[in-house]
PDB file of C-alpha atoms and ligand atoms in Angstrom:
ATOM      1  CA  UNK A  28      17.739  -9.163  23.907  1.00  0.00           C
ATOM      2  CA  UNK A  29      16.621 -10.497  20.627  1.00  0.00           C
ATOM      3  CA  UNK A  30      15.888  -8.527  17.488  1.00  0.00           C
ATOM      4  CA  UNK A  31      13.153  -8.478  15.145  1.00  0.00           C
ATOM      5  CA  UNK A  32      14.325  -9.602  11.600  1.00  0.00           C
ATOM      6  CA  UNK A  33      12.423  -7.618   8.802  1.00  0.00           C
ATOM      7  CA  UNK A  34      12.892  -8.670   5.298  1.00  0.00           C
ATOM      8  CA  UNK A  35      12.468  -5.898   2.578  1.00  0.00           C
ATOM      9  CA  UNK A  36      13.016  -5.874  -1.205  1.00  0.00           C
ATOM     10  CA  UNK A  37      16.705  -5.484  -2.158  1.00  0.00           C
ATOM     11  CA  UNK A  38      16.288  -3.598  -5.138  1.00  0.00           C
ATOM     12  CA  UNK A  39      13.051  -2.718  -7.030  1.00  0.00           C
ATOM     13  CA  UNK A  40       9.864  -0.731  -6.700  1.00  0.00           C
ATOM     14  CA  UNK A  41       9.407  -1.338  -3.028  1.00  0.00           C
ATOM     15  CA  UNK A  42      12.797  -0.823  -1.768  1.00  0.00           C
ATOM     16  CA  UNK A  43      13.079   2.851  -1.494  1.00  0.00           C
ATOM     17  CA  UNK A  44       9.631   3.245   0.112  1.00  0.00           C
ATOM     18  CA  UNK A  45      10.286   0.361   2.637  1.00  0.00           C
ATOM     19  CA  UNK A  46      13.394   1.953   3.766  1.00  0.00           C
ATOM     20  CA  UNK A  47      11.691   5.453   3.860  1.00  0.00           C
ATOM     21  CA  UNK A  48       8.976   4.005   6.129  1.00  0.00           C
ATOM     22  CA  UNK A  49      11.609   2.700   8.531  1.00  0.00           C
ATOM     23  CA  UNK A  50      13.128   6.114   8.730  1.00  0.00           C
ATOM     24  CA  UNK A  51       9.899   7.914   9.262  1.00  0.00           C
ATOM     25  CA  UNK A  52       9.476   5.560  12.107  1.00  0.00           C
ATOM     26  CA  UNK A  53      12.610   6.991  13.612  1.00  0.00           C
ATOM     27  CA  UNK A  54      14.653   3.743  12.784  1.00  0.00           C
ATOM     28  CA  UNK A  55      18.309   4.576  12.008  1.00  0.00           C
ATOM     29  CA  UNK A  56      20.198   1.831  10.042  1.00  0.00           C
ATOM     30  CA  UNK A  57      23.782   1.394  10.614  1.00  0.00           C
ATOM     31  CA  UNK A  58      24.631   1.698   7.014  1.00  0.00           C
ATOM     32  CA  UNK A  59      21.512   1.353   5.125  1.00  0.00           C
ATOM     33  CA  UNK A  60      22.782   0.492   1.637  1.00  0.00           C
ATOM     34  CA  UNK A  61      22.117  -2.702   0.008  1.00  0.00           C
ATOM     35  CA  UNK A  62      24.351  -5.247   1.886  1.00  0.00           C
ATOM     36  CA  UNK A  63      22.699  -8.596   2.585  1.00  0.00           C
ATOM     37  CA  UNK A  64      21.616  -7.323   6.174  1.00  0.00           C
ATOM     38  CA  UNK A  65      22.059  -4.376   8.416  1.00  0.00           C
ATOM     39  CA  UNK A  66      21.188  -3.478  12.029  1.00  0.00           C
ATOM     40  CA  UNK A  67      19.293  -0.477  13.454  1.00  0.00           C
ATOM     41  CA  UNK A  68      21.148   1.731  15.774  1.00  0.00           C
ATOM     42  CA  UNK A  69      18.355   2.716  18.036  1.00  0.00           C
ATOM     43  CA  UNK A  70      15.659   0.121  17.658  1.00  0.00           C
ATOM     44  CA  UNK A  71      15.942  -3.852  18.079  1.00  0.00           C
ATOM     45  CA  UNK A  72      15.637  -4.591  14.495  1.00  0.00           C
ATOM     46  CA  UNK A  73      17.645  -6.135  11.717  1.00  0.00           C
ATOM     47  CA  UNK A  74      16.985  -5.608   8.143  1.00  0.00           C
ATOM     48  CA  UNK A  75      17.484  -8.240   5.463  1.00  0.00           C
ATOM     49  CA  UNK A  76      17.624  -7.251   1.860  1.00  0.00           C
ATOM     50  CA  UNK A  77      15.983 -10.092  -0.401  1.00  0.00           C
ATOM     51  CA  UNK A  78      14.132 -10.659  -3.589  1.00  0.00           C
ATOM     52  CA  UNK A  79      10.452  -9.893  -3.029  1.00  0.00           C
ATOM     53  CA  UNK A  80       9.446 -13.374  -4.298  1.00  0.00           C
ATOM     54  CA  UNK A  81      11.351 -14.956  -1.520  1.00  0.00           C
ATOM     55  CA  UNK A  82      10.088 -12.959   1.350  1.00  0.00           C
ATOM     56  CA  UNK A  83       6.911 -14.952   2.106  1.00  0.00           C
ATOM     57  CA  UNK A  84       8.756 -18.190   2.214  1.00  0.00           C
ATOM     58  CA  UNK A  85      11.474 -16.711   4.582  1.00  0.00           C
ATOM     59  CA  UNK A  86       8.886 -15.258   6.874  1.00  0.00           C
ATOM     60  CA  UNK A  87       6.879 -18.516   6.920  1.00  0.00           C
ATOM     61  CA  UNK A  88      10.243 -20.363   7.958  1.00  0.00           C
ATOM     62  CA  UNK A  89      11.129 -17.689  10.411  1.00  0.00           C
ATOM     63  CA  UNK A  90      14.286 -16.822   8.570  1.00  0.00           C
ATOM     64  CA  UNK A  91      12.747 -13.342   8.831  1.00  0.00           C
ATOM     65  CA  UNK A  92      10.115 -12.575  11.289  1.00  0.00           C
ATOM     66  CA  UNK A  93       8.334  -9.866   9.284  1.00  0.00           C
ATOM     67  CA  UNK A  94       8.493  -8.475   5.821  1.00  0.00           C
ATOM     68  CA  UNK A  95       7.409  -5.842   3.623  1.00  0.00           C
ATOM     69  CA  UNK A  96       6.082  -6.667   0.014  1.00  0.00           C
ATOM     70  CA  UNK A  97       3.279  -6.450  -2.399  1.00  0.00           C
ATOM     71  CA  UNK A  98      -0.101  -8.234  -1.621  1.00  0.00           C
ATOM     72  CA  UNK A  99       0.073  -9.656  -5.018  1.00  0.00           C
ATOM     73  CA  UNK A 100       3.133 -11.635  -4.005  1.00  0.00           C
ATOM     74  CA  UNK A 101       1.580 -12.687  -0.767  1.00  0.00           C
ATOM     75  CA  UNK A 102      -1.436 -14.099  -2.542  1.00  0.00           C
ATOM     76  CA  UNK A 103       0.645 -15.835  -5.194  1.00  0.00           C
ATOM     77  CA  UNK A 104       3.053 -17.548  -2.907  1.00  0.00           C
ATOM     78  CA  UNK A 105       0.245 -18.921  -0.564  1.00  0.00           C
ATOM     79  CA  UNK A 106       2.583 -19.324   2.357  1.00  0.00           C
ATOM     80  CA  UNK A 107       1.301 -19.527   5.984  1.00  0.00           C
ATOM     81  CA  UNK A 108       1.849 -15.901   7.150  1.00  0.00           C
ATOM     82  CA  UNK A 109      -0.136 -13.181   8.705  1.00  0.00           C
ATOM     83  CA  UNK A 110      -0.968  -9.965   7.018  1.00  0.00           C
ATOM     84  CA  UNK A 111      -0.713  -7.451   9.905  1.00  0.00           C
ATOM     85  CA  UNK A 112      -0.935  -4.069   8.168  1.00  0.00           C
ATOM     86  CA  UNK A 113      -1.477  -2.340   4.846  1.00  0.00           C
ATOM     87  CA  UNK A 114       1.021   0.275   4.129  1.00  0.00           C
ATOM     88  CA  UNK A 115      -0.485   2.446   1.406  1.00  0.00           C
ATOM     89  CA  UNK A 116       2.390   2.513  -1.333  1.00  0.00           C
ATOM     90  CA  UNK A 117       3.091   0.464  -4.331  1.00  0.00           C
ATOM     91  CA  UNK A 118      -0.675   0.582  -5.340  1.00  0.00           C
ATOM     92  CA  UNK A 119      -1.212  -1.375  -8.581  1.00  0.00           C
ATOM     93  CA  UNK A 120      -4.130  -3.550 -10.150  1.00  0.00           C
ATOM     94  CA  UNK A 121      -3.836  -7.109 -11.494  1.00  0.00           C
ATOM     95  CA  UNK A 122      -5.801  -7.124 -14.616  1.00  0.00           C
ATOM     96  CA  UNK A 123      -6.671  -9.217 -17.596  1.00  0.00           C
ATOM     97  CA  UNK A 124      -5.934  -7.758 -20.987  1.00  0.00           C
ATOM     98  CA  UNK A 125      -6.707  -8.786 -24.531  1.00  0.00           C
ATOM     99  CA  UNK A 126      -5.700  -7.664 -27.907  1.00  0.00           C
ATOM    100  CA  UNK A 127      -7.118  -4.159 -28.681  1.00  0.00           C
ATOM    101  CA  UNK A 128      -9.301  -5.144 -31.796  1.00  0.00           C
ATOM    102  CA  UNK A 129     -11.087  -8.045 -29.811  1.00  0.00           C
ATOM    103  CA  UNK A 130     -14.469  -7.498 -28.710  1.00  0.00           C
ATOM    104  CA  UNK A 131     -14.680  -8.122 -24.976  1.00  0.00           C
ATOM    105  CA  UNK A 132     -17.963  -9.873 -23.968  1.00  0.00           C
ATOM    106  CA  UNK A 133     -17.501 -10.424 -20.258  1.00  0.00           C
ATOM    107  CA  UNK A 134     -15.583 -13.015 -18.314  1.00  0.00           C
ATOM    108  CA  UNK A 135     -16.905 -16.004 -20.366  1.00  0.00           C
ATOM    109  CA  UNK A 136     -14.672 -14.479 -23.262  1.00  0.00           C
ATOM    110  CA  UNK A 137     -11.890 -16.196 -21.535  1.00  0.00           C
ATOM    111  CA  UNK A 138     -13.495 -19.658 -21.745  1.00  0.00           C
ATOM    112  CA  UNK A 139     -10.897 -22.142 -23.288  1.00  0.00           C
ATOM    113  CA  UNK A 140      -8.456 -19.133 -23.886  1.00  0.00           C
ATOM    114  CA  UNK A 141      -4.769 -19.338 -23.080  1.00  0.00           C
ATOM    115  CA  UNK A 142      -3.718 -16.552 -20.800  1.00  0.00           C
ATOM    116  CA  UNK A 143      -0.060 -15.746 -19.936  1.00  0.00           C
ATOM    117  CA  UNK A 144       0.835 -14.539 -16.531  1.00  0.00           C
ATOM    118  CA  UNK A 145       3.402 -14.616 -13.771  1.00  0.00           C
ATOM    119  CA  UNK A 146       0.691 -15.131 -11.341  1.00  0.00           C
ATOM    120  CA  UNK A 147      -0.725 -18.407 -12.153  1.00  0.00           C
ATOM    121  CA  UNK A 148      -2.085 -19.390  -8.655  1.00  0.00           C
ATOM    122  CA  UNK A 149      -4.133 -16.276  -8.197  1.00  0.00           C
ATOM    123  CA  UNK A 150      -5.551 -16.509 -11.628  1.00  0.00           C
ATOM    124  CA  UNK A 151      -6.198 -20.325 -11.502  1.00  0.00           C
ATOM    125  CA  UNK A 152      -8.182 -19.802  -8.327  1.00  0.00           C
ATOM    126  CA  UNK A 153     -10.100 -16.920  -9.706  1.00  0.00           C
ATOM    127  CA  UNK A 154     -11.325 -18.732 -12.626  1.00  0.00           C
ATOM    128  CA  UNK A 155     -11.972 -21.789 -10.721  1.00  0.00           C
ATOM    129  CA  UNK A 156     -14.327 -19.943  -8.584  1.00  0.00           C
ATOM    130  CA  UNK A 157     -16.124 -18.591 -11.599  1.00  0.00           C
ATOM    131  CA  UNK A 158     -16.419 -22.145 -13.125  1.00  0.00           C
ATOM    132  CA  UNK A 159     -14.578 -20.984 -16.219  1.00  0.00           C
ATOM    133  CA  UNK A 160     -11.947 -23.158 -17.734  1.00  0.00           C
ATOM    134  CA  UNK A 161      -8.778 -21.521 -18.947  1.00  0.00           C
ATOM    135  CA  UNK A 162      -5.282 -22.709 -19.936  1.00  0.00           C
ATOM    136  CA  UNK A 163      -2.572 -20.810 -17.922  1.00  0.00           C
ATOM    137  CA  UNK A 164       0.801 -20.217 -19.490  1.00  0.00           C
ATOM    138  CA  UNK A 165       3.204 -19.307 -16.578  1.00  0.00           C
ATOM    139  CA  UNK A 166       6.004 -16.895 -17.569  1.00  0.00           C
ATOM    140  CA  UNK A 167       8.657 -15.207 -15.571  1.00  0.00           C
ATOM    141  CA  UNK A 168       8.384 -11.604 -16.934  1.00  0.00           C
ATOM    142  CA  UNK A 169       7.592  -9.387 -20.056  1.00  0.00           C
ATOM    143  CA  UNK A 170       4.008 -10.796 -19.955  1.00  0.00           C
ATOM    144  CA  UNK A 171       2.877  -7.955 -21.996  1.00  0.00           C
ATOM    145  CA  UNK A 172       4.490  -9.135 -25.251  1.00  0.00           C
ATOM    146  CA  UNK A 173       2.886 -12.675 -24.944  1.00  0.00           C
ATOM    147  CA  UNK A 174      -0.041 -12.047 -27.251  1.00  0.00           C
ATOM    148  CA  UNK A 175       2.087 -10.282 -29.821  1.00  0.00           C
ATOM    149  CA  UNK A 176       4.426 -13.205 -30.203  1.00  0.00           C
ATOM    150  CA  UNK A 177       1.680 -15.829 -30.314  1.00  0.00           C
ATOM    151  CA  UNK A 178       2.197 -17.398 -27.106  1.00  0.00           C
ATOM    152  CA  UNK A 179      -1.185 -16.639 -25.566  1.00  0.00           C
ATOM    153  CA  UNK A 180      -4.672 -15.234 -26.279  1.00  0.00           C
ATOM    154  CA  UNK A 181      -4.659 -12.881 -23.378  1.00  0.00           C
ATOM    155  CA  UNK A 182      -2.513 -11.776 -20.385  1.00  0.00           C
ATOM    156  CA  UNK A 183      -2.869 -11.336 -16.565  1.00  0.00           C
ATOM    157  CA  UNK A 184      -0.389  -8.885 -15.119  1.00  0.00           C
ATOM    158  CA  UNK A 185       0.189  -5.935 -13.113  1.00  0.00           C
ATOM    159  CA  UNK A 186      -1.174  -2.734 -14.666  1.00  0.00           C
ATOM    160  CA  UNK A 187      -0.528   0.775 -13.218  1.00  0.00           C
ATOM    161  CA  UNK A 188      -1.106   3.441 -15.757  1.00  0.00           C
ATOM    162  CA  UNK A 189      -2.002   1.271 -18.665  1.00  0.00           C
ATOM    163  CA  UNK A 190       0.587   2.600 -20.916  1.00  0.00           C
ATOM    164  CA  UNK A 191       2.488  -0.769 -21.259  1.00  0.00           C
ATOM    165  CA  UNK A 192      -0.682  -2.341 -22.521  1.00  0.00           C
ATOM    166  CA  UNK A 193      -1.348   0.385 -25.144  1.00  0.00           C
ATOM    167  CA  UNK A 194       2.254   0.056 -26.290  1.00  0.00           C
ATOM    168  CA  UNK A 195       1.832  -3.743 -26.940  1.00  0.00           C
ATOM    169  CA  UNK A 196      -1.570  -3.363 -28.747  1.00  0.00           C
ATOM    170  CA  UNK A 197      -3.623  -4.476 -25.632  1.00  0.00           C
ATOM    171  CA  UNK A 198      -6.695  -3.155 -23.702  1.00  0.00           C
ATOM    172  CA  UNK A 199      -7.513  -3.859 -20.062  1.00  0.00           C
ATOM    173  CA  UNK A 200     -10.667  -6.237 -20.012  1.00  0.00           C
ATOM    174  CA  UNK A 201     -11.036  -6.778 -16.343  1.00  0.00           C
ATOM    175  CA  UNK A 202      -9.468  -5.577 -13.100  1.00  0.00           C
ATOM    176  CA  UNK A 203      -9.306  -8.847 -10.819  1.00  0.00           C
ATOM    177  CA  UNK A 204      -7.424  -7.371  -7.720  1.00  0.00           C
ATOM    178  CA  UNK A 205      -6.010  -4.317  -6.267  1.00  0.00           C
ATOM    179  CA  UNK A 206      -2.899  -4.581  -4.278  1.00  0.00           C
ATOM    180  CA  UNK A 207      -0.682  -2.486  -2.114  1.00  0.00           C
ATOM    181  CA  UNK A 208       2.439  -3.056  -0.156  1.00  0.00           C
ATOM    182  CA  UNK A 209       1.736  -4.850   3.266  1.00  0.00           C
ATOM    183  CA  UNK A 210       3.521  -5.850   6.406  1.00  0.00           C
ATOM    184  CA  UNK A 211       3.429  -9.616   6.988  1.00  0.00           C
ATOM    185  CA  UNK A 212       4.526 -11.596   9.879  1.00  0.00           C
ATOM    186  CA  UNK A 213       5.572 -15.144  11.017  1.00  0.00           C
ATOM    187  CA  UNK A 214       2.648 -16.676  12.778  1.00  0.00           C
ATOM    188  CA  UNK A 215       4.644 -17.862  15.714  1.00  0.00           C
ATOM    189  CA  UNK A 216       6.634 -14.834  16.973  1.00  0.00           C
ATOM    190  CA  UNK A 217       7.780 -15.182  20.540  1.00  0.00           C
ATOM    191  CA  UNK A 218       6.722 -12.628  23.164  1.00  0.00           C
ATOM    192  CA  UNK A 219       9.766 -10.543  23.022  1.00  0.00           C
ATOM    193  CA  UNK A 220       9.570 -10.230  19.164  1.00  0.00           C
ATOM    194  CA  UNK A 221       5.792  -9.676  19.240  1.00  0.00           C
ATOM    195  CA  UNK A 222       6.447  -6.732  21.522  1.00  0.00           C
ATOM    196  CA  UNK A 223       8.875  -5.323  19.202  1.00  0.00           C
ATOM    197  CA  UNK A 224       6.510  -5.639  16.221  1.00  0.00           C
ATOM    198  CA  UNK A 225       3.725  -3.918  18.384  1.00  0.00           C
ATOM    199  CA  UNK A 226       5.977  -1.033  18.914  1.00  0.00           C
ATOM    200  CA  UNK A 227       6.959  -0.883  15.102  1.00  0.00           C
ATOM    201  CA  UNK A 228       3.297  -0.981  14.319  1.00  0.00           C
ATOM    202  CA  UNK A 229       2.458   1.711  16.545  1.00  0.00           C
ATOM    203  CA  UNK A 230       4.868   3.903  14.823  1.00  0.00           C
ATOM    204  CA  UNK A 231       3.787   2.937  11.428  1.00  0.00           C
ATOM    205  CA  UNK A 232       0.220   3.789  12.293  1.00  0.00           C
ATOM    206  CA  UNK A 233       1.330   7.236  13.553  1.00  0.00           C
ATOM    207  CA  UNK A 234       3.279   7.815  10.259  1.00  0.00           C
ATOM    208  CA  UNK A 235       0.381   6.697   8.097  1.00  0.00           C
ATOM    209  CA  UNK A 236      -2.167   8.875  10.022  1.00  0.00           C
ATOM    210  CA  UNK A 237       0.152  11.870   9.556  1.00  0.00           C
ATOM    211  CA  UNK A 238       0.474  11.336   6.045  1.00  0.00           C
ATOM    212  CA  UNK A 239      -3.339  11.151   5.486  1.00  0.00           C
ATOM    213  CA  UNK A 240      -4.266  14.181   7.759  1.00  0.00           C
ATOM    214  CA  UNK A 241      -3.330  17.832   7.706  1.00  0.00           C
ATOM    215  CA  UNK A 242      -3.416  20.388  10.494  1.00  0.00           C
ATOM    216  CA  UNK A 243      -5.893  23.103   9.476  1.00  0.00           C
ATOM    217  CA  UNK A 244      -6.170  26.753  11.152  1.00  0.00           C
ATOM    218  CA  UNK A 245      -8.647  29.341  10.084  1.00  0.00           C
ATOM    219  CA  UNK A 246     -10.242  32.523  11.502  1.00  0.00           C
ATOM    220  CA  UNK A 247     -13.938  32.723  11.546  1.00  0.00           C
ATOM    221  CA  UNK A 248     -16.790  34.747  12.922  1.00  0.00           C
ATOM    222  CA  UNK A 249     -18.060  33.573  16.347  1.00  0.00           C
ATOM    223  CA  UNK A 250     -21.601  32.992  14.906  1.00  0.00           C
ATOM    224  CA  UNK A 251     -20.067  30.257  12.690  1.00  0.00           C
ATOM    225  CA  UNK A 252     -18.056  28.173  15.227  1.00  0.00           C
ATOM    226  CA  UNK A 253     -20.763  25.608  15.716  1.00  0.00           C
ATOM    227  CA  UNK A 254     -21.111  24.871  12.182  1.00  0.00           C
ATOM    228  CA  UNK A 255     -17.556  24.786  11.264  1.00  0.00           C
ATOM    229  CA  UNK A 256     -17.011  22.631  14.201  1.00  0.00           C
ATOM    230  CA  UNK A 257     -19.285  20.153  12.784  1.00  0.00           C
ATOM    231  CA  UNK A 258     -17.468  20.193   9.514  1.00  0.00           C
ATOM    232  CA  UNK A 259     -14.120  19.925  11.245  1.00  0.00           C
ATOM    233  CA  UNK A 260     -14.472  17.566  13.929  1.00  0.00           C
ATOM    234  CA  UNK A 261     -10.843  17.170  14.456  1.00  0.00           C
ATOM    235  CA  UNK A 262      -9.322  14.348  16.877  1.00  0.00           C
ATOM    236  CA  UNK A 263     -11.779  15.123  19.782  1.00  0.00           C
ATOM    237  CA  UNK A 264     -13.143  18.499  18.954  1.00  0.00           C
ATOM    238  CA  UNK A 265     -11.605  21.643  17.364  1.00  0.00           C
ATOM    239  CA  UNK A 266      -9.527  24.102  19.494  1.00  0.00           C
ATOM    240  CA  UNK A 267     -11.139  27.597  19.489  1.00  0.00           C
ATOM    241  CA  UNK A 268      -9.214  30.554  20.636  1.00  0.00           C
ATOM    242  CA  UNK A 269     -10.520  34.101  20.721  1.00  0.00           C
ATOM    243  CA  UNK A 270      -8.851  36.539  18.372  1.00  0.00           C
ATOM    244  CA  UNK A 271      -7.941  40.072  19.391  1.00  0.00           C
ATOM    245  CA  UNK A 272     -10.634  41.251  17.342  1.00  0.00           C
ATOM    246  CA  UNK A 273     -14.009  41.345  18.939  1.00  0.00           C
ATOM    247  CA  UNK A 274     -16.334  38.540  17.663  1.00  0.00           C
ATOM    248  CA  UNK A 275     -13.773  36.484  15.867  1.00  0.00           C
ATOM    249  CA  UNK A 276     -11.927  33.261  16.657  1.00  0.00           C
ATOM    250  CA  UNK A 277      -9.251  31.167  15.572  1.00  0.00           C
ATOM    251  CA  UNK A 278     -10.187  27.376  15.024  1.00  0.00           C
ATOM    252  CA  UNK A 279      -7.555  24.743  14.909  1.00  0.00           C
ATOM    253  CA  UNK A 280      -8.413  21.138  13.738  1.00  0.00           C
ATOM    254  CA  UNK A 281      -7.215  18.057  11.735  1.00  0.00           C
ATOM    255  CA  UNK A 282      -8.674  17.153   8.305  1.00  0.00           C
ATOM    256  CA  UNK A 283      -8.144  14.256   6.027  1.00  0.00           C
ATOM    257  CA  UNK A 284      -6.147  15.529   3.100  1.00  0.00           C
ATOM    258  CA  UNK A 285      -8.503  14.052   0.590  1.00  0.00           C
ATOM    259  CA  UNK A 286     -11.452  15.848   2.000  1.00  0.00           C
ATOM    260  CA  UNK A 287      -9.913  19.245   2.282  1.00  0.00           C
ATOM    261  CA  UNK A 288     -11.025  20.243  -1.360  1.00  0.00           C
ATOM    262  CA  UNK A 289     -14.595  19.114  -0.664  1.00  0.00           C
ATOM    263  CA  UNK A 290     -15.006  21.256   2.549  1.00  0.00           C
ATOM    264  CA  UNK A 291     -13.067  24.425   1.524  1.00  0.00           C
ATOM    265  CA  UNK A 292     -16.240  25.901  -0.220  1.00  0.00           C
ATOM    266  CA  UNK A 293     -18.548  25.267   2.872  1.00  0.00           C
ATOM    267  CA  UNK A 294     -15.819  26.857   5.097  1.00  0.00           C
ATOM    268  CA  UNK A 295     -15.584  29.973   3.164  1.00  0.00           C
ATOM    269  CA  UNK A 296     -19.367  30.129   2.947  1.00  0.00           C
ATOM    270  CA  UNK A 297     -19.580  30.263   6.542  1.00  0.00           C
ATOM    271  CA  UNK A 298     -17.150  33.223   6.693  1.00  0.00           C
ATOM    272  CA  UNK A 299     -13.817  31.364   7.318  1.00  0.00           C
ATOM    273  CA  UNK A 300     -10.795  33.425   6.356  1.00  0.00           C
ATOM    274  CA  UNK A 301      -6.997  33.053   6.512  1.00  0.00           C
ATOM    275  CA  UNK A 302      -7.134  29.251   6.023  1.00  0.00           C
ATOM    276  CA  UNK A 303      -3.900  27.579   6.656  1.00  0.00           C
ATOM    277  CA  UNK A 304      -3.198  23.773   5.945  1.00  0.00           C
ATOM    278  CA  UNK A 305       0.026  22.452   7.384  1.00  0.00           C
ATOM    279  CA  UNK A 306       1.735  19.062   7.156  1.00  0.00           C
ATOM    280  CA  UNK A 307       1.722  16.849  10.314  1.00  0.00           C
ATOM    281  CA  UNK A 308       5.009  15.106  11.244  1.00  0.00           C
ATOM    282  CA  UNK A 309       3.551  12.400  13.534  1.00  0.00           C
ATOM    283  CA  UNK A 310      -0.026  11.737  14.707  1.00  0.00           C
ATOM    284  CA  UNK A 311      -0.893   9.469  17.580  1.00  0.00           C
ATOM    285  CA  UNK A 312      -4.589   8.807  18.181  1.00  0.00           C
TER     286      UNK A 312
HETATM  287  P1  LIG B   1      12.555  -8.746  -7.346  1.00  0.00           P
HETATM  288  O1  LIG B   1      13.871  -8.691  -8.110  1.00  0.00           O
HETATM  289  O2  LIG B   1      12.746  -8.396  -5.936  1.00  0.00           O
HETATM  290  O3  LIG B   1      11.800 -10.167  -7.466  1.00  0.00           O
HETATM  291  P2  LIG B   1      10.357  -7.799  -8.948  1.00  0.00           P
HETATM  292  O4  LIG B   1      10.700  -7.287 -10.344  1.00  0.00           O
HETATM  293  O5  LIG B   1       9.635  -8.933  -8.764  1.00  0.00           O
HETATM  294  O6  LIG B   1      11.506  -7.536  -7.934  1.00  0.00           O
HETATM  295  P3  LIG B   1       9.362  -4.937  -8.889  1.00  0.00           P
HETATM  296  O7  LIG B   1       8.901  -4.755 -10.381  1.00  0.00           O
HETATM  297  O8  LIG B   1      10.241  -4.224  -8.110  1.00  0.00           O
HETATM  298  O9  LIG B   1       9.418  -6.556  -8.668  1.00  0.00           O
HETATM  299  O10 LIG B   1       7.836  -4.807  -8.083  1.00  0.00           O
HETATM  300  C1  LIG B   1       7.734  -4.988  -6.784  1.00  0.00           C
HETATM  301  C2  LIG B   1       6.263  -4.851  -6.354  1.00  0.00           C
HETATM  302  O11 LIG B   1       5.765  -3.485  -6.591  1.00  0.00           O
HETATM  303  C3  LIG B   1       5.241  -5.672  -7.203  1.00  0.00           C
HETATM  304  O12 LIG B   1       5.231  -6.974  -6.845  1.00  0.00           O
HETATM  305  C4  LIG B   1       3.985  -5.023  -7.089  1.00  0.00           C
HETATM  306  O13 LIG B   1       3.374  -5.127  -5.764  1.00  0.00           O
HETATM  307  C5  LIG B   1       4.464  -3.500  -7.036  1.00  0.00           C
HETATM  308  N1  LIG B   1       4.435  -3.066  -8.341  1.00  0.00           N
HETATM  309  C6  LIG B   1       4.918  -3.459  -9.478  1.00  0.00           C
HETATM  310  N2  LIG B   1       4.791  -2.757 -10.647  1.00  0.00           N
HETATM  311  C7  LIG B   1       4.041  -1.805 -10.177  1.00  0.00           C
HETATM  312  C8  LIG B   1       3.509  -0.631 -10.806  1.00  0.00           C
HETATM  313  N3  LIG B   1       3.775  -0.310 -12.084  1.00  0.00           N
HETATM  314  N4  LIG B   1       3.049   0.349 -10.144  1.00  0.00           N
HETATM  315  C9  LIG B   1       2.824   0.188  -8.684  1.00  0.00           C
HETATM  316  N5  LIG B   1       3.346  -0.849  -8.022  1.00  0.00           N
HETATM  317  C10 LIG B   1       3.757  -1.691  -8.729  1.00  0.00           C
HETATM  318 MG1  LIG B   2       9.944 -10.467  -7.596  1.00  0.00          MG
END
């Protein structure tokens, strides 16, 4: 039986999270640590450890069947691959930044300006579409120092907290793209490999759903069951069990983690008590 070859970043911001995702999918690697490649003991998959820049090319050529990397690299490399799933980690922005003391007047500010970046293709395409002419200076790294040393008027780079910009006397002028880690795939997987990928995707979705959702239990007076059920629809509908105490029930359901703080006041106003919120290990819809 053939194995699905997955490329992940060898060392860097994506490595740990990529390995963690495989682990949460129940995939045990033979000896996970940083060889060129390793096999899973309990799933037909082989892991290749590569530089993230090389992953799109290897996946296009079929050296790897699938890969995990930032969307920013997928867009920049412009290889013929499919993006099959967003993974929800390594979130970052690609932004234009200018010296702090400059007055920013909108995108036309960049007319005829020199912009340093490691993402020349994405940037060129962006300004072409806006019909704005810029000069792009491609550099490999440490883009944030480019204005300070007189190499460029502005930069286009990954920004997460913005503290690197501040340290280099820059300010964010414009967020151009938002990126996160994604799973990409070769376009011509054979049936066997496609089936393994589908199985993996099924597990990834279960892991991601569980991360976003919490199990919620609470006690409520029977008179509030209908209203609480409307707030907590759950996967189908909430489970309602009678309590030993007359007139009260226990309601069990699922909530989105980011909605919990918005609905807690409503639940309390409806008389809910003893509210418990519990992590979910896996969730299959
Ligand atoms: P490699 O040696 O594999 O080429 P790299 O130096 O290009 O590594 P990293 O810095 O490890 O890459 O970043 C990998 C990816 O993580 C980036 O392409 C981007 O998608 C994401 N990323 C980068 N910086 C940040 C950040 N500050 N916050 C969140 N995500 C980030
Ligand atoms: Mg890289």
